[in-house]
Short mmCIF file of N, CA and C in Angstrom, two decimals:
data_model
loop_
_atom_site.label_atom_id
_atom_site.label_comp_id
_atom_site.label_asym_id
_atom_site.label_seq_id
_atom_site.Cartn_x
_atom_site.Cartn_y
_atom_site.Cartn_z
N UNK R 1 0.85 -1.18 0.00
CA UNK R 1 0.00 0.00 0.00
C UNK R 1 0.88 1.23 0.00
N UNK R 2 0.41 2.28 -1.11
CA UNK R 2 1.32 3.05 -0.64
C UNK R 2 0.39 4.53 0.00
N UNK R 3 1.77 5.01 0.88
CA UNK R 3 1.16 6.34 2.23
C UNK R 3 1.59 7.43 1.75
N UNK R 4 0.75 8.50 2.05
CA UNK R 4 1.33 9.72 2.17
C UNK R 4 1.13 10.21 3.46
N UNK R 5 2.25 11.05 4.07
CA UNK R 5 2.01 11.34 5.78
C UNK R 5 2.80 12.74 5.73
N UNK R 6 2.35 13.90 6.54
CA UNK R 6 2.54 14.76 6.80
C UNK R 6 3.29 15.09 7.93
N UNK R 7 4.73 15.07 8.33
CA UNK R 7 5.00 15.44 9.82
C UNK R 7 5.78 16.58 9.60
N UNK R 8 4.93 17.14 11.10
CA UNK R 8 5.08 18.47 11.31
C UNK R 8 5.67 19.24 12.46
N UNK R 9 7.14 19.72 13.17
CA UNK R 9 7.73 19.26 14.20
C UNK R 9 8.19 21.02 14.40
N UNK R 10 8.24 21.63 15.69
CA UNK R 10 8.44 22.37 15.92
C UNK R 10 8.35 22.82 17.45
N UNK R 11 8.37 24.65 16.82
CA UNK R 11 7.75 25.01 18.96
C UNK R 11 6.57 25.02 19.48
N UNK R 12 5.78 24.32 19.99
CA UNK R 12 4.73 24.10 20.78
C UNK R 12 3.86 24.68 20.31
N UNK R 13 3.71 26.39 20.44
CA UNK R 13 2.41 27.68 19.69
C UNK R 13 2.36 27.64 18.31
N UNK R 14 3.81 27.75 18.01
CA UNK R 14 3.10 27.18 16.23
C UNK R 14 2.57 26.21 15.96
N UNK R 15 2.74 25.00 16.29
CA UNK R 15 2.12 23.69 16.05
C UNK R 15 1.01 24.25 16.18
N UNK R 16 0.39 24.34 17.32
CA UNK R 16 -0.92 24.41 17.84
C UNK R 16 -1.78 25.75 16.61
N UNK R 17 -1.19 26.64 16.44
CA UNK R 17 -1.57 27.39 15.20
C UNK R 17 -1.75 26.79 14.08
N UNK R 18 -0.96 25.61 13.55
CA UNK R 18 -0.97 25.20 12.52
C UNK R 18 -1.89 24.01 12.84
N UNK R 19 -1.91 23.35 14.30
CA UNK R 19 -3.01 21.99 13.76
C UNK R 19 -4.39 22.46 14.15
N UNK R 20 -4.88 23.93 14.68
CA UNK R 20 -6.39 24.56 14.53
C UNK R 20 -6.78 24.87 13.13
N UNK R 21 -5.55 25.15 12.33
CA UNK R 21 -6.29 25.34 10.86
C UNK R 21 -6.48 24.31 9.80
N UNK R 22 -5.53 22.87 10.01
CA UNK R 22 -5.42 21.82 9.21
C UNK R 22 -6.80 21.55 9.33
N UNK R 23 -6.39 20.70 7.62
CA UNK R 23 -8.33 20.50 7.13
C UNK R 23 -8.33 18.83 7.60
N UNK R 24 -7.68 18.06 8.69
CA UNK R 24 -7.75 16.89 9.31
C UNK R 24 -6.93 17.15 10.41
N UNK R 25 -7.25 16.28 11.14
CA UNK R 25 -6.77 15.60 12.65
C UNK R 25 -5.62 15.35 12.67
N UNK R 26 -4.60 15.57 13.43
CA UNK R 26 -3.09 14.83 13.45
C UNK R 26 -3.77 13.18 13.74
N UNK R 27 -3.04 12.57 13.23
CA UNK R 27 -3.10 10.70 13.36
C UNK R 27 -2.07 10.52 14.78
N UNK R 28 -1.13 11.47 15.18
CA UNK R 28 -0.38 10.89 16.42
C UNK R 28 0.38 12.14 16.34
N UNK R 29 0.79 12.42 17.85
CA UNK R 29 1.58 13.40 18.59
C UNK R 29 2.72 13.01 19.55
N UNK R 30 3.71 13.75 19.47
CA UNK R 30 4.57 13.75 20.66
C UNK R 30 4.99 15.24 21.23
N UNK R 31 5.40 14.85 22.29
CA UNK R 31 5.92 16.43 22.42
C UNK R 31 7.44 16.51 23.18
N UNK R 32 7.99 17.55 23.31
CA UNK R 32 9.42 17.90 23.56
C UNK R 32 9.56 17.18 24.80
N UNK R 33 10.43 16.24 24.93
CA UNK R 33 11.47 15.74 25.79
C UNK R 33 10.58 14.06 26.07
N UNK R 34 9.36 13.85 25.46
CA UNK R 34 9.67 12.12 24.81
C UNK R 34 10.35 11.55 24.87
N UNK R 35 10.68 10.18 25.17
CA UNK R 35 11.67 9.09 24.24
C UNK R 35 11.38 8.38 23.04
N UNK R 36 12.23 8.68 22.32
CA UNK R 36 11.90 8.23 21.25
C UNK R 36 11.96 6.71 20.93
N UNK R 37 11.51 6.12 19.62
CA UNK R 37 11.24 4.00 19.65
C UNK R 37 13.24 3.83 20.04
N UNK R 38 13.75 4.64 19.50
CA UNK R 38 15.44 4.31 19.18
C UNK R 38 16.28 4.58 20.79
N UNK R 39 15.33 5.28 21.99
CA UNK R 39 15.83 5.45 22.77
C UNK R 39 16.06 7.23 23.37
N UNK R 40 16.50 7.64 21.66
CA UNK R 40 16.86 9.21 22.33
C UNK R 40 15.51 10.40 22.50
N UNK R 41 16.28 10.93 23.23
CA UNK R 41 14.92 11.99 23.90
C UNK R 41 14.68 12.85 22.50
N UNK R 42 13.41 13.17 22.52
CA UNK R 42 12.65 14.90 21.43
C UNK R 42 13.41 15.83 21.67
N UNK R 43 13.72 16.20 20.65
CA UNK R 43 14.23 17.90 21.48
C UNK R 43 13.04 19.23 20.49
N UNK R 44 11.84 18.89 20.23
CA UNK R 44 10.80 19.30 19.76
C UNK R 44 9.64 18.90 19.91
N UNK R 45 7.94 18.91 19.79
CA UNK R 45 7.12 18.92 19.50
C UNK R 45 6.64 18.46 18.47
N UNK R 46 5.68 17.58 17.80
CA UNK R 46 5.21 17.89 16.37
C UNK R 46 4.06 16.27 16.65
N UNK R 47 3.74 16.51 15.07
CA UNK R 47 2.84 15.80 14.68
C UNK R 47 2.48 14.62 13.31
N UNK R 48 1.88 14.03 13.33
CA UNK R 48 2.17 13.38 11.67
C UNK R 48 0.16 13.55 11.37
N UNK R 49 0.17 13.56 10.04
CA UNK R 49 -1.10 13.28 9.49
C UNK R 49 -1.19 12.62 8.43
N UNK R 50 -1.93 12.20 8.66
CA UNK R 50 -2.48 10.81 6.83
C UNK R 50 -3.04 11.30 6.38
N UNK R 51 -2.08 11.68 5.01
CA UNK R 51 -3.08 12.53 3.51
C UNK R 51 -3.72 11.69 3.08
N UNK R 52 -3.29 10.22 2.76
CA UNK R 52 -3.93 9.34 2.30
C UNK R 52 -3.23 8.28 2.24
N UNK R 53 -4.05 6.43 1.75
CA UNK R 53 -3.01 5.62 1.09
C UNK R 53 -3.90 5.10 -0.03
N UNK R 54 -2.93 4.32 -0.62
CA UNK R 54 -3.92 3.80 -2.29
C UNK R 54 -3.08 3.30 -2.50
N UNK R 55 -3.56 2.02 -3.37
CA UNK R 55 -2.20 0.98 -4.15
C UNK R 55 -1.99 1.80 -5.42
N UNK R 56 -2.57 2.71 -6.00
CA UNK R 56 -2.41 3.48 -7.13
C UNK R 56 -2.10 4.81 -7.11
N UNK R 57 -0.51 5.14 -7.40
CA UNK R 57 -0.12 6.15 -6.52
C UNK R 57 -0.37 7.45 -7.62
N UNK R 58 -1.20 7.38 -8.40
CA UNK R 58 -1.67 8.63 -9.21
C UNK R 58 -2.80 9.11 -8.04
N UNK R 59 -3.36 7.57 -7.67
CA UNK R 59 -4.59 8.30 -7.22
C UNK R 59 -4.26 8.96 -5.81
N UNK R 60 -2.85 8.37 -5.00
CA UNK R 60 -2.81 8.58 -4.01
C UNK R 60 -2.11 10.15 -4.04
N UNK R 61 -1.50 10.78 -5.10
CA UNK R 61 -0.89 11.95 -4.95
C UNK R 61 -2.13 13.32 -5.22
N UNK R 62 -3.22 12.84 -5.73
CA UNK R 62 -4.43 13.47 -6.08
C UNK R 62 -5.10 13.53 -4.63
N UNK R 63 -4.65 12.61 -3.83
CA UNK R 63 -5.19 12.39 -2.08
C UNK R 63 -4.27 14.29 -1.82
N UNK R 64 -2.66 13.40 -2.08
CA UNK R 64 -1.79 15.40 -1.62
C UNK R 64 -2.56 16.42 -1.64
N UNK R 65 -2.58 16.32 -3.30
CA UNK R 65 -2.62 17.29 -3.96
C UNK R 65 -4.21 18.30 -3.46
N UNK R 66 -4.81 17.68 -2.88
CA UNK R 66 -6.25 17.82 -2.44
C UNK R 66 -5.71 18.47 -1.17
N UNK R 67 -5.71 18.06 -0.42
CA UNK R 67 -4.78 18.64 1.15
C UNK R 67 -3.92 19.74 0.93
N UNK R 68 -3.29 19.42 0.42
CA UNK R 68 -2.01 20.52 0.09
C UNK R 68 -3.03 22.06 -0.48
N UNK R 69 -4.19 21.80 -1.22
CA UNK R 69 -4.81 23.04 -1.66
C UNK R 69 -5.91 23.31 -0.70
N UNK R 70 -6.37 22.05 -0.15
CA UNK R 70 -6.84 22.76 1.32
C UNK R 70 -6.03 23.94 2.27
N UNK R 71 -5.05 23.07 2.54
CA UNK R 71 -4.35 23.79 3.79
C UNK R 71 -4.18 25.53 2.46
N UNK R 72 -3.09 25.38 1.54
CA UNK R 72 -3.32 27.01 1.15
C UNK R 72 -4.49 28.07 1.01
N UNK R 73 -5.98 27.09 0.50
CA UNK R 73 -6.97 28.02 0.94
C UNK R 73 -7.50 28.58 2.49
N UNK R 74 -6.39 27.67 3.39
CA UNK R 74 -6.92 27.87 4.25
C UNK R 74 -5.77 28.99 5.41
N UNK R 75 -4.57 29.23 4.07
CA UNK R 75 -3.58 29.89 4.94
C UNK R 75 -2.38 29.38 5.08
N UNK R 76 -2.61 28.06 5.41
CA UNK R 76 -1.47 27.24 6.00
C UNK R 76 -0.73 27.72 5.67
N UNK R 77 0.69 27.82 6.25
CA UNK R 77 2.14 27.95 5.71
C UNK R 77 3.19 26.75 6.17
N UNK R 78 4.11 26.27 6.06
CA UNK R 78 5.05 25.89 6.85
C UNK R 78 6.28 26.68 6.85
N UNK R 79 6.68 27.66 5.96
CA UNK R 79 8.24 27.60 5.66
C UNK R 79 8.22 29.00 7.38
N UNK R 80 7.96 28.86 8.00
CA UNK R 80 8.32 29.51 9.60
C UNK R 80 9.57 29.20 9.80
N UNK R 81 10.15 30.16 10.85
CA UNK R 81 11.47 29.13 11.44
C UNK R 81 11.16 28.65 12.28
N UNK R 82 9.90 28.69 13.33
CA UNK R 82 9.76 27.78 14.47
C UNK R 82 9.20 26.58 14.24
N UNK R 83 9.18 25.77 12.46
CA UNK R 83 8.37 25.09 12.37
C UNK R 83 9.16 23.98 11.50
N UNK R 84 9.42 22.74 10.96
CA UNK R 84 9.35 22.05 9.89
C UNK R 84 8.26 21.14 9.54
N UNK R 85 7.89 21.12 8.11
CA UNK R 85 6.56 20.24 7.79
C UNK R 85 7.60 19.26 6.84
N UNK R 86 7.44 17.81 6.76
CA UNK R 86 7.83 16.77 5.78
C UNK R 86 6.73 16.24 4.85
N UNK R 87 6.85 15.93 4.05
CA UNK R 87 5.57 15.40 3.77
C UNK R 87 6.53 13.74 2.53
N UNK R 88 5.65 12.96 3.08
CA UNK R 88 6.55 11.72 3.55
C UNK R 88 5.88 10.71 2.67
N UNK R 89 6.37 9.95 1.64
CA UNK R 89 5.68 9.30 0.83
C UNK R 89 6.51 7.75 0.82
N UNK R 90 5.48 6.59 0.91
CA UNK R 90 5.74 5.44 1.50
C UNK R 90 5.37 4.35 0.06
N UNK R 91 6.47 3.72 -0.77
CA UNK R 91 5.78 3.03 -1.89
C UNK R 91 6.10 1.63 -1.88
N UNK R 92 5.17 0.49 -1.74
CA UNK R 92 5.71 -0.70 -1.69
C UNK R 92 5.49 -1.06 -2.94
N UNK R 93 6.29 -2.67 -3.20
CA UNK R 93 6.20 -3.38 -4.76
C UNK R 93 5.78 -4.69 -3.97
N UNK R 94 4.81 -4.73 -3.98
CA UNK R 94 4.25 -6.36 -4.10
C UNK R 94 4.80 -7.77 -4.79
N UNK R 95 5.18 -7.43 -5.80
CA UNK R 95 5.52 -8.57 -7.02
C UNK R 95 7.03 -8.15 -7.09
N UNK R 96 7.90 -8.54 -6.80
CA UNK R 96 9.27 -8.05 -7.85
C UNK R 96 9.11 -8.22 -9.05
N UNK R 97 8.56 -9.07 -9.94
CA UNK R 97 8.08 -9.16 -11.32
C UNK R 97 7.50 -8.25 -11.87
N UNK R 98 7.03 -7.25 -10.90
CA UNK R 98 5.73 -6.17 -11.66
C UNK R 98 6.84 -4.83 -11.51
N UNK R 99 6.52 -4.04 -12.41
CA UNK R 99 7.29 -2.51 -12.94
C UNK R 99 7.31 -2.19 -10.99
N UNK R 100 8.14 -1.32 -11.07
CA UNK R 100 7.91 0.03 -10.06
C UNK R 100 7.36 0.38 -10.09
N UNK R 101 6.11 1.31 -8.95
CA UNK R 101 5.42 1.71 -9.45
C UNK R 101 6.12 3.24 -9.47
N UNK R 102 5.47 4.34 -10.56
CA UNK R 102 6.51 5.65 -10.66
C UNK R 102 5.02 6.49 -9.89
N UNK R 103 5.72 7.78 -9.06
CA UNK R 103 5.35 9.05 -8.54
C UNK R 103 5.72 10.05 -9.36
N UNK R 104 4.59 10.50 -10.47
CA UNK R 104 4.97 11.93 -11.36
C UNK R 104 4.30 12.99 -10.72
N UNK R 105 5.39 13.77 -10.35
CA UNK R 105 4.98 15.10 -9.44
C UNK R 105 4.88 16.32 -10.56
N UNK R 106 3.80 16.85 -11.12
CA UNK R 106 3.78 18.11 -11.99
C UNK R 106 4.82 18.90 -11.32
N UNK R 107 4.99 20.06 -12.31
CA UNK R 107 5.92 21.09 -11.60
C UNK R 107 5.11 21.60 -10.22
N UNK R 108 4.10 22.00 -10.88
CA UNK R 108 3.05 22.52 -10.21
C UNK R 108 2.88 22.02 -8.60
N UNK R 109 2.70 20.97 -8.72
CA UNK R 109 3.25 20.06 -7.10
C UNK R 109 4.11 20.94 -6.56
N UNK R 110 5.36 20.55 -7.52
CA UNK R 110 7.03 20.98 -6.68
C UNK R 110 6.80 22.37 -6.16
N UNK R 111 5.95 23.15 -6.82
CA UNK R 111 5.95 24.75 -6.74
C UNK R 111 5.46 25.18 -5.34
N UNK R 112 3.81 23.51 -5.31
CA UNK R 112 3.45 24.58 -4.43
C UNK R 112 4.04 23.66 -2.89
N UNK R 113 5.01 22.56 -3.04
CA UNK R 113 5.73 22.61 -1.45
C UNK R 113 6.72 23.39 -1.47
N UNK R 114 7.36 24.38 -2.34
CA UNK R 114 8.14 25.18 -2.00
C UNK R 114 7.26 26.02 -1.36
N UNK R 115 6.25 26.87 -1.98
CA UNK R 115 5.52 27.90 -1.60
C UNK R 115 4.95 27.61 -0.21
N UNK R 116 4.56 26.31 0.26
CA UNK R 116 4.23 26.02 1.73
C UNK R 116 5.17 25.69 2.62
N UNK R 117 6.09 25.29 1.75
CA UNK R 117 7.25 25.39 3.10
C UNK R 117 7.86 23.89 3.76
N UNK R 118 7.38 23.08 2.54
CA UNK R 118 6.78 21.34 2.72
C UNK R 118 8.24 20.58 1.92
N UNK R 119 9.09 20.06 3.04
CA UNK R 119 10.02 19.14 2.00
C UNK R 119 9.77 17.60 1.95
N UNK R 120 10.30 17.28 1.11
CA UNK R 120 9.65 15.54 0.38
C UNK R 120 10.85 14.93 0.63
N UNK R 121 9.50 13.57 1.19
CA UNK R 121 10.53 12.23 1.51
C UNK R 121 9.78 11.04 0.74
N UNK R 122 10.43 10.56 0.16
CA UNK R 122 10.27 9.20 -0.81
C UNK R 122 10.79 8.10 -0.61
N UNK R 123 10.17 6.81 -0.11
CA UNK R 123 11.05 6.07 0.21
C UNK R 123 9.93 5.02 -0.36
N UNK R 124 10.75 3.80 -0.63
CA UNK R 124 10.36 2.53 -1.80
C UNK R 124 10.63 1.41 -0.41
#
């Protein structure tokens, strides 16, 4: 299945600014001075959210791409300095026999996580 997930890690008041205007729920929270699964302590705040998942990752970037124009009609920003947003993309292959599956990001995409402030993680 593949995920798209939003994490969003910072100082405490921005978070909280930024998860009253998101157009969904954080899926899970931590906050500053946690332990983390690996052992070491938070030295931040933040959050993750599920844009979506789909075995068909056209349909699942149309899940983003939907969110991503939520949050700008709605203001959102990330590029703050008290803030970082990831936005985190998860692709499995079922078959080794079957193609890869490919993620075509329009420019238009790329434009608008610059413009929000949103850097990309891709992992297979």
């Amino acid at each position: 299945m593949n995920i798209a997930t939003l994490k969003v890690n910072g100082d405490d008041d921005a978070l909280a600014d930024i998860r009253d205007g998101l157009p969904a729920e954080p899926d899970g929270s931590w906050q500053k001075g946690d332990v983390r699964p690996d052992g070491r302590v938070r030295i931040d705040s933040g959050f993750y959210v599920s844009l979506g998942t789909d075995k068909n990752p056209d349909k699942l970037l149309k899940q983003v791409r939907s969110f991503l124009a939520e949050c700008t009609a709605r203001g959102i920003h990330f590029e703050r300095s008290d803030v970082a947003a990831e936005l985190r993309i998860s692709f499995t292959v079922d078959d080794p026999s079957k193609p890869t599956p490919t993620l075509d990001f329009l420019l238009a995409d790329l434009a608008l996580l610059v413009e929000t402030g949103i850097s990309l993680s891709i992992t297979a």
